[in-house]
Each structure stands twice: as C-alpha cells, then as structure tokens.
XYZ file of C-alpha atoms in Angstrom:
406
model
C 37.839 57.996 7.266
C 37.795 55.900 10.418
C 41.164 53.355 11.280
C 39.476 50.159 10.246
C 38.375 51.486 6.687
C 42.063 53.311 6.257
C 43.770 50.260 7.232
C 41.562 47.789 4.882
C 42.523 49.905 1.845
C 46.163 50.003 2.316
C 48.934 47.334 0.999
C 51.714 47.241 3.432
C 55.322 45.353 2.771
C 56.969 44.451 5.754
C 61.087 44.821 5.441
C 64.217 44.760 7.478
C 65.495 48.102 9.006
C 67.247 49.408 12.078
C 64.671 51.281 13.680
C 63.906 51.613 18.083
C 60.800 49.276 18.259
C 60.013 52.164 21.567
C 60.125 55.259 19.186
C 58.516 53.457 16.243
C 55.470 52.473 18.301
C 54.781 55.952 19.236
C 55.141 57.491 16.069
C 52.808 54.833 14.538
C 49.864 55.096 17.525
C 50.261 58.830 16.926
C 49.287 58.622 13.004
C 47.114 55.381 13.427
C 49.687 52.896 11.700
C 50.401 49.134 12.634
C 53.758 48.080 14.381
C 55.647 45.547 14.664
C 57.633 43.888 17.833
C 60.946 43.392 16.220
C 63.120 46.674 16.447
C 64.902 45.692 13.451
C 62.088 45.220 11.247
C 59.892 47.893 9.579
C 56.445 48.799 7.703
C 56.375 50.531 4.382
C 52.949 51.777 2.612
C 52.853 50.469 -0.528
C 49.436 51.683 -1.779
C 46.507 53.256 -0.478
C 42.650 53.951 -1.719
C 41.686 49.707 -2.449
C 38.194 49.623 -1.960
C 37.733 46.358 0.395
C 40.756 44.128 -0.898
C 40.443 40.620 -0.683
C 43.239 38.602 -2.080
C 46.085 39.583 -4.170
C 48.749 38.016 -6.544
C 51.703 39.251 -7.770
C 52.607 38.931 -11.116
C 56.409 39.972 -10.888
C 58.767 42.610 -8.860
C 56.595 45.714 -8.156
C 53.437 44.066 -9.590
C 50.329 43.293 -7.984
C 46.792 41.908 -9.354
C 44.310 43.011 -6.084
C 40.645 41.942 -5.864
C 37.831 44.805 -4.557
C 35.403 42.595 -3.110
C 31.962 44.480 -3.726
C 33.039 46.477 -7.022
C 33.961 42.747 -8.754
C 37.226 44.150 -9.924
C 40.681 42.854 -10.338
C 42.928 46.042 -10.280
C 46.396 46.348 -11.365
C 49.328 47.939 -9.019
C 52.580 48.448 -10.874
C 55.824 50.295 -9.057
C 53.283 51.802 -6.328
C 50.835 53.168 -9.073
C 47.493 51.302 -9.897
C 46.534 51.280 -13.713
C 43.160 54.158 -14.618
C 41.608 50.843 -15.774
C 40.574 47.505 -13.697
C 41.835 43.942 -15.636
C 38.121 43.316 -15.189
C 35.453 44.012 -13.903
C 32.284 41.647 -13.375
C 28.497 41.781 -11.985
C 29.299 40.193 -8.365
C 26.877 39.311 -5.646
C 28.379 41.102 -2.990
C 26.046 41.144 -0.344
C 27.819 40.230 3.092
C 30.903 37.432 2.042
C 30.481 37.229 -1.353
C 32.063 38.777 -3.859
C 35.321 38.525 -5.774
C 37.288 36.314 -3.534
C 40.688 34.804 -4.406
C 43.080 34.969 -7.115
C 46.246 33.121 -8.349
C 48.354 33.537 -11.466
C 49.851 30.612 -13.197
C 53.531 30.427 -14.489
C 53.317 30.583 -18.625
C 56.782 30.063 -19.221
C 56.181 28.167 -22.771
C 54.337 31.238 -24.211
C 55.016 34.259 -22.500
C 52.579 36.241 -24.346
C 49.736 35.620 -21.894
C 49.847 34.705 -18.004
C 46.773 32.424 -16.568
C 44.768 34.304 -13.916
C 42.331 32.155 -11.867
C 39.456 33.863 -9.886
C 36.905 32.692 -7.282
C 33.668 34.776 -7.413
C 30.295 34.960 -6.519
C 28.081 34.919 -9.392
C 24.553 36.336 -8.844
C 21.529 33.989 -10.845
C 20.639 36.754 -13.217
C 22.120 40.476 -13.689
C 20.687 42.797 -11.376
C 21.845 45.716 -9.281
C 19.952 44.798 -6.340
C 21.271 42.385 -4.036
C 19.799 40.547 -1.262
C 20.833 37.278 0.953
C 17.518 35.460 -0.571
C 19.025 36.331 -4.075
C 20.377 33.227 -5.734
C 24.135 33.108 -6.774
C 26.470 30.744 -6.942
C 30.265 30.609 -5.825
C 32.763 30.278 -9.106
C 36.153 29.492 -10.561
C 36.881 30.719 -13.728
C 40.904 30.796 -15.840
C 41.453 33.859 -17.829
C 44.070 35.038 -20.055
C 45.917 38.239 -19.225
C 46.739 39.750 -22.561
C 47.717 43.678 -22.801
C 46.225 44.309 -19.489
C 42.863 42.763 -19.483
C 41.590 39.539 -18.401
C 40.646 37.780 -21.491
C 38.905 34.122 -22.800
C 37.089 33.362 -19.822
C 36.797 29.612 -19.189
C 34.855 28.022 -16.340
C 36.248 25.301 -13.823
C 33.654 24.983 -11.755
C 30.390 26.066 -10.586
C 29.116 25.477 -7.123
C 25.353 25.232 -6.124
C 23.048 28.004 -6.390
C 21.888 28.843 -3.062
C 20.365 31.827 -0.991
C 23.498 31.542 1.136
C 25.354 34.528 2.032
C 28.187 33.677 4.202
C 30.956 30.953 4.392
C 31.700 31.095 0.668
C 35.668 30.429 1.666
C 37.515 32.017 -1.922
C 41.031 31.092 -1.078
C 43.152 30.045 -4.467
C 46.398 28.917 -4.761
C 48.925 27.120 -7.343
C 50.392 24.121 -5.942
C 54.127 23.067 -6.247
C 52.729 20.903 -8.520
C 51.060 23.188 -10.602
C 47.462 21.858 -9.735
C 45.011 24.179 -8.710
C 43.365 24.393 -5.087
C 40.725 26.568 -3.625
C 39.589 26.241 -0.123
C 35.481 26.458 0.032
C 33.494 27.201 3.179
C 30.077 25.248 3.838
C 28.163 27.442 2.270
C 25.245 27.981 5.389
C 23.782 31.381 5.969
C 21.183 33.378 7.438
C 18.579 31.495 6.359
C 17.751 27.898 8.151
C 15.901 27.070 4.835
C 19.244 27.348 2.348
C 21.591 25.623 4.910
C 22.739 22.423 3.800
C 23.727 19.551 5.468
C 26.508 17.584 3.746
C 28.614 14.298 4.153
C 31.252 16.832 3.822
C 30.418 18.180 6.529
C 30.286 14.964 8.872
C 26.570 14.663 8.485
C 26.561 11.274 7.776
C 22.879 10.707 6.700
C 23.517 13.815 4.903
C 23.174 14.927 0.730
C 26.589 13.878 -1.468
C 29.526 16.161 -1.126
C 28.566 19.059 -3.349
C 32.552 20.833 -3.958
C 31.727 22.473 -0.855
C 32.815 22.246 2.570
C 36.421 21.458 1.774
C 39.620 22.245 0.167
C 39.586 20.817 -3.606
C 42.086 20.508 -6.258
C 41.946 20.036 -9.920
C 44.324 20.833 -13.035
C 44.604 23.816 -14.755
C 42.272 22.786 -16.844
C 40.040 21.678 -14.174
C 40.138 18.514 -14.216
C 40.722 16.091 -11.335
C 44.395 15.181 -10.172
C 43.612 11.930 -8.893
C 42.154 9.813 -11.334
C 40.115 7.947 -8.489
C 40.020 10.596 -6.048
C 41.425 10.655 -2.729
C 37.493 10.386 -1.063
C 35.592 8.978 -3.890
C 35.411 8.535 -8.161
C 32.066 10.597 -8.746
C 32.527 14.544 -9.459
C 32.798 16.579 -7.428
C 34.221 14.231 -4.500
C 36.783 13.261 -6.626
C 38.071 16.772 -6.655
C 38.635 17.066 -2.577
C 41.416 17.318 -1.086
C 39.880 17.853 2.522
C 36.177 18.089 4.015
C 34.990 18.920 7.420
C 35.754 22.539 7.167
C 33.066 25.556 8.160
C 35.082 28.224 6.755
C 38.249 29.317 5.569
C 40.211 32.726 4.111
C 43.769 30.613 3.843
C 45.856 28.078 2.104
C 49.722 27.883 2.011
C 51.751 25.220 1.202
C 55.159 24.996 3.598
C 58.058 25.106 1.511
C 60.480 22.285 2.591
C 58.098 19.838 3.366
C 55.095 20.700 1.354
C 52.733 20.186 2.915
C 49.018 22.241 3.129
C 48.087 24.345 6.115
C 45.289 25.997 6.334
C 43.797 28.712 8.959
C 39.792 27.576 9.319
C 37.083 29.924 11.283
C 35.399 28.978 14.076
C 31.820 30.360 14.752
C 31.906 32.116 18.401
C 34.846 30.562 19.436
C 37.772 28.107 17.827
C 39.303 29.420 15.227
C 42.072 27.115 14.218
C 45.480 26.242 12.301
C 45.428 23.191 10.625
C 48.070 20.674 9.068
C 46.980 19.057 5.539
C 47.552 15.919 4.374
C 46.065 14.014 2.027
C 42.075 13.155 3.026
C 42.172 15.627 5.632
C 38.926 15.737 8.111
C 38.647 18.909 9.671
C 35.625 17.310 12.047
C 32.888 19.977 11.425
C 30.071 19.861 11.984
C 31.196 17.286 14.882
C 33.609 19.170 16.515
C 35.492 22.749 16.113
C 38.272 23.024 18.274
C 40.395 20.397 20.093
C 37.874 17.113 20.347
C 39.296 17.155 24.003
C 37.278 20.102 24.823
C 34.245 17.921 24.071
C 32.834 15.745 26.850
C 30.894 13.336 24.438
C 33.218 13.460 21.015
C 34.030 10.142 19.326
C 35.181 9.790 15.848
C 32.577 7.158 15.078
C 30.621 10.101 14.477
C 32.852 10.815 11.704
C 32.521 10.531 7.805
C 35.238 8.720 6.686
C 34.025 7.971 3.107
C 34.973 4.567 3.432
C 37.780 4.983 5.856
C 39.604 7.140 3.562
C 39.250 10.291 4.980
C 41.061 11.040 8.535
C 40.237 13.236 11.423
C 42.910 15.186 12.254
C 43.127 17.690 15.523
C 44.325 21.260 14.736
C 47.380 22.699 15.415
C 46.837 25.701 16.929
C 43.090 26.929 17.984
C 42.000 29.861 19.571
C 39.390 29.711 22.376
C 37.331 33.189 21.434
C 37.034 33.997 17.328
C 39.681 36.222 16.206
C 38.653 36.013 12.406
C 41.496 34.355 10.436
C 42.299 34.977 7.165
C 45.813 35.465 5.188
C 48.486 32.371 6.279
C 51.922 32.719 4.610
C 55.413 30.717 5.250
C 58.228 33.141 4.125
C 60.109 31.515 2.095
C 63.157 33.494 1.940
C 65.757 35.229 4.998
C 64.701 39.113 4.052
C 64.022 39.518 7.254
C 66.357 37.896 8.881
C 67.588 33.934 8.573
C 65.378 33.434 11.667
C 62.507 34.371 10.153
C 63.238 31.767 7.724
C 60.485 29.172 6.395
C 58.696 30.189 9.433
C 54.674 30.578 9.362
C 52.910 33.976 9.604
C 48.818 34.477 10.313
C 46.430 36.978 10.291
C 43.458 38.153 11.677
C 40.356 40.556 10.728
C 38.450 40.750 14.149
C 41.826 42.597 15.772
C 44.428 43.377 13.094
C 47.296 41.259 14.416
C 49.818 39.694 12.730
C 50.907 36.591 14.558
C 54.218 34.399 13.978
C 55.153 30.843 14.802
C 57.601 28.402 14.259
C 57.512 25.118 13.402
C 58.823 22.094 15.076
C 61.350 19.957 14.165
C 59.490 17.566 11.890
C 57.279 20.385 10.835
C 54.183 18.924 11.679
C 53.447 20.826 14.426
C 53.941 24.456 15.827
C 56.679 25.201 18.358
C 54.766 26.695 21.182
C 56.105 26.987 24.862
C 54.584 28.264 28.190
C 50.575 28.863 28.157
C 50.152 27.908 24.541
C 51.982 24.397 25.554
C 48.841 23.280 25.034
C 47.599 24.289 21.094
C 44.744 26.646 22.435
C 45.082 30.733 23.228
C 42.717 31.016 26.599
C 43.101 34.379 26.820
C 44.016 37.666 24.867
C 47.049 37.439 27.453
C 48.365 34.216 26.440
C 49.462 35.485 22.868
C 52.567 37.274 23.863
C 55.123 34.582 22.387
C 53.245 34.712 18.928
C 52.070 38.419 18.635
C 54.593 39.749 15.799
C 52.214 42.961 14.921
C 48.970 44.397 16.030
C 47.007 47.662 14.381
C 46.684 46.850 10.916
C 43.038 47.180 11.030
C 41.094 44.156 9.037
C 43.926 41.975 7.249
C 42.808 39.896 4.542
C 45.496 38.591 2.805
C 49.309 37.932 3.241
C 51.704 37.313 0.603
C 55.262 37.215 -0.326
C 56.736 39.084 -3.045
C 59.517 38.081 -5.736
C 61.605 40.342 -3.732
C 61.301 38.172 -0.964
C 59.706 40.733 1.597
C 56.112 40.230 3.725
C-alpha cells in the first residue's frame, strides 16, 4: 500500500503531549506518518482500513459516522472499532467526484430515540453497476433516521439537476447554530463542454436561473427555506442561497464567537481561497478567482447582484498555485492549548498539510504577517508562518470531537 492510499484511510486525532518536535519528526518520516510543528502537540491513529473517506460526523465521545465515497456507505466507528455492518449503504455514482459526500447529524434532544442524519450524494439516473461521466445522476440531500444502527425513513430535501457532470459536485453539510441546514454546492461543470452550464449563479449574467447550484444554500430541517423571501430572490431554489459565485468547495465552518460562515473554495490551476460569509455572499466566479487585483480588466459591473442584493466580496486568504482545499475547522475549545483557542485550521489534498491561522481582532480577517501581508501564498516558501502539519497524505475532512481534540 503506497503513502497516499495509507494516509487517506486513516482517522487521526490530534492531542496535547510533551514530545521533542526533532525526535518525533524522525520517527514519523521513518514509518511514513504526518507531524506536526508544535513539540508539545501529538498525533494518535484512531482507525485505519476507510476505503476513500469523505466527511465524517460524530455522534458522541468515541463515536464517529464516516462516509466511503465510491462504496456509498456510511460506516460506524465506536471506541476505535467500526461496526461488521455499514448504517447504509446506497447505489452511488462514483465516477471521479461523486459519490457519498457530506454528512451532519442533528441534535434530537426531545426524543432521544432516533438522531437525524443528513447526507449529500450522488444519485445515478437509473441502477446500474456501470458508471461513466456521460451517465446521468444527480447531486442529493436526503434526512434519515438513525434507529438501532441503521439509517432509516429516508426523506428527500432536495434534488439538484441531472447532468452528465462529473466534477465540482461540492458535498459539504453542516448544522448551523441555528439549527438550519447548509450544504455548500460546486458549479456542477465537467469534462464535457456540452453538460457545462452557465448560471446567474455563477456571474453569467445573460445566463439560465440559479439552479441550487453554484453556491452555499440553507434550508430547515425539513427543507424548507429560512428566509421567507430569500436573501437573493422569492422563487425556489434562489430563495434557498445563502452565497453564489463559487466553482467549488469541500468546506463550511461557522466561527464560534462571531458566527459567522467561512468557507475554503477551489481554484482551477491556481487560487484556491479562504473566504468570509456573510449574508448574500458573491464569491465572483466565473468573473474572477483570486484577488480581483490580480486582474488587469476586473470591474464588478460584471457582477450578478440579483438586484443589488448580492455582494462581491474578496477572499481572505488565496493561494497563487492549487493546493486542493478541503476540511476547514475553528477549534472551539483550549485542548491544545488556550492559544490554539477559536483559532481556524485548513486542509489540503494536493500536499497533505495542515495549515493554521489566526484571526484578527474583529475576526473578519486572518492575522497574517511578513510575505503573506498580502492575503496570497506566492510560493511553497512563503507558508512557513501557517504550516502547522505536513504528511498526512490526502485530507478530506477536519472535525472536532466532544472531547474537544482535532
């Protein structure tokens, strides 16, 4: 088994120790593990033998729901031992980045007999074993109960177009402070110049309606809209966006003293990026990826603004060559260490680093000094100040546990 496929199939939980950062690196390059930077900090295996993880949830101490992209299953980890049988397990269109996607568990605390699971999926047009990008399938969200260990009384919350898009399907869920539901949705374009679509949510202003994808979109757990008017627009499914202008995305996080939405968005060749959330948020693709000031001939005029209620807004953080970003998590708790507090951590699956940063005072912004002064990594070299891990192969996902650990 070669390092990248080893380190995709392994959960790792990140904890405070006293350990020689020196001696640690060694012993981890020797037996092909990740390290970390801090001395004081260290990596413990949790789990090994996931087939292609995507997402995870956990459902209390010790207890973790993980999604194997191409087999359509939700396994079941409990004290460091994963259950003979999968939760579920579904026909998926796996083909390149679909699959099952993202996962979040709601909080049942009036009857505790059943938890709500939500999963994003791709959902091929008809059952078949053979999958190809021309195939038809469409991107999904459906609630489930989780009764006695399986994933029960399916109910669907929304169905995307069916397209012969492979790529860009997005699958990030999450369960708002408030309890509403959001899933981050890439564009949808692929391989095919015939099946890509070109969108008012995706700046193309003489473009078809907003179609749910393209954006980051929020509904009840029910799956209905939150805003009665919408923030863009009354008609479904604008009413259910939250934020457009995105290509692609693989995280959502919601900061925990000011709460407010960042997101991590891919780039194609070049300018990946962090982004800030509020309300309307314009990411600016197709328009722009990137700082606009890279651009020599960018104006917002060439904007959608559906009606001057959505808002461009730069990123906060963009790298100039693709790293791949996926899994974006504030730690909301001092485990390892108080300065570690509330602060924001990123991954990526091009190079397997772990990145940290920390916010500035208002916390609308990162706090970056020297080279990255300027919100964009030039070069590999510049990352020093916000490298807090490298080696862990393809990350996909970054969570925090009820014990408070990475």
């Amino acid at each position: 088994m070669d390092k990248l496929i080893l380190l995709l199939t392994i959960f790792l939980v990140i904890t405070s120790a006293s350990i020689s950062i020196s001696s640690y690196k060694v012993r981890a390059e020797e037996i092909d593990l990740p390290y970390l930077y801090d001395s004081n900090i260290e990596i413990q295996i949790v789990y090994t033998g996931i087939k292609f993880p995507t997402k995870m949830a956990f459902l209390g101490p010790n207890d973790i729901l993980v999604l194997e992209k191409n087999e359509g299953t939700v396994k079941r980890i409990v004290n460091g031992v994963m259950l003979s049988d999968p939760l579920l397990k579904l026909n998926v269109s796996n083909i390149s980045e679909r699959g099952m996607l993202g996962v979040a568990v709601g909080d049942n605390s009036i009857d505790s007999t059943f938890r709500s699971v939500f999963l994003y999926f791709t959902k091929p047009e008809k059952e078949n074993t053979m999958d190809d990008m021309r195939n038809l399938a469409s991107n999904t969200l459906y609630r489930f109960d989780l009764v006695n260990n399986k994933l029960i009384s399916p109910k669907i919350l929304l169905v995307l177009p069916f397209s012969g898009n492979s790529i860009h399907n997005g699958g990030s869920v999450l369960i708002g402070p408030d309890d509403n539901v959001y899933l981050i949705v890439g564009n949808g374009e692929g391989a095919f110049d015939e099946y890509n679509t070109k969108s008012e949510s995706q700046n193309q202003k003489e473009g078809i309606n907003p179609d749910g994808r393209g954006g980051i979109l929020v509904m009840t757990q029910d799956g209905k809209p939150v805003y009665k008017n919408g923030l863009l627009g009354r008609d479904f499914p604008l009413n259910l966006y939250y934020g457009y202008g995105i290509r692609n995305s693989f995280g959502i996080d919601f900061d925990p003293v000011s709460g407010k939405i960042w997101d991590t968005e891919n780039g194609g060749q070049d300018n990946d990026e962090i982004n800030l959330v509020e309300p309307g948020f314009n990411s600016g693709h197709k328009q722009v990826q990137g700082l606009s000031t890279m651009l020599e001939d960018f104006t917002e005029s060439k904007l959608e603004t559906f009606d001057k209620k959505g808002h461009y807004s730069e990123p906060e953080f963009t790298w100039k060559s693709s790293v791949g970003l996926t899994g974006i998590k504030f730690l909301n708790s001092d485990k390892l260490g108080i300065h570690y507090e509330n602060d924001l951590f990123v991954g990526d699956f091009h190079n397997g680093n772990l990145y940290h940063f920390e916010l500035d005072k208002t916390r609308t912004g990162l706090s970056l000094t020297g080279p990255l002064k300027d919100r964009i990594a030039n070069e590999n070299t510049e990352l020093e100040s916000i490298l807090f891990g490298q080696g862990f192969g393809g990350i996909t996902d970054i969570k925090v546990g009820p014990d408070g650990y990475l």
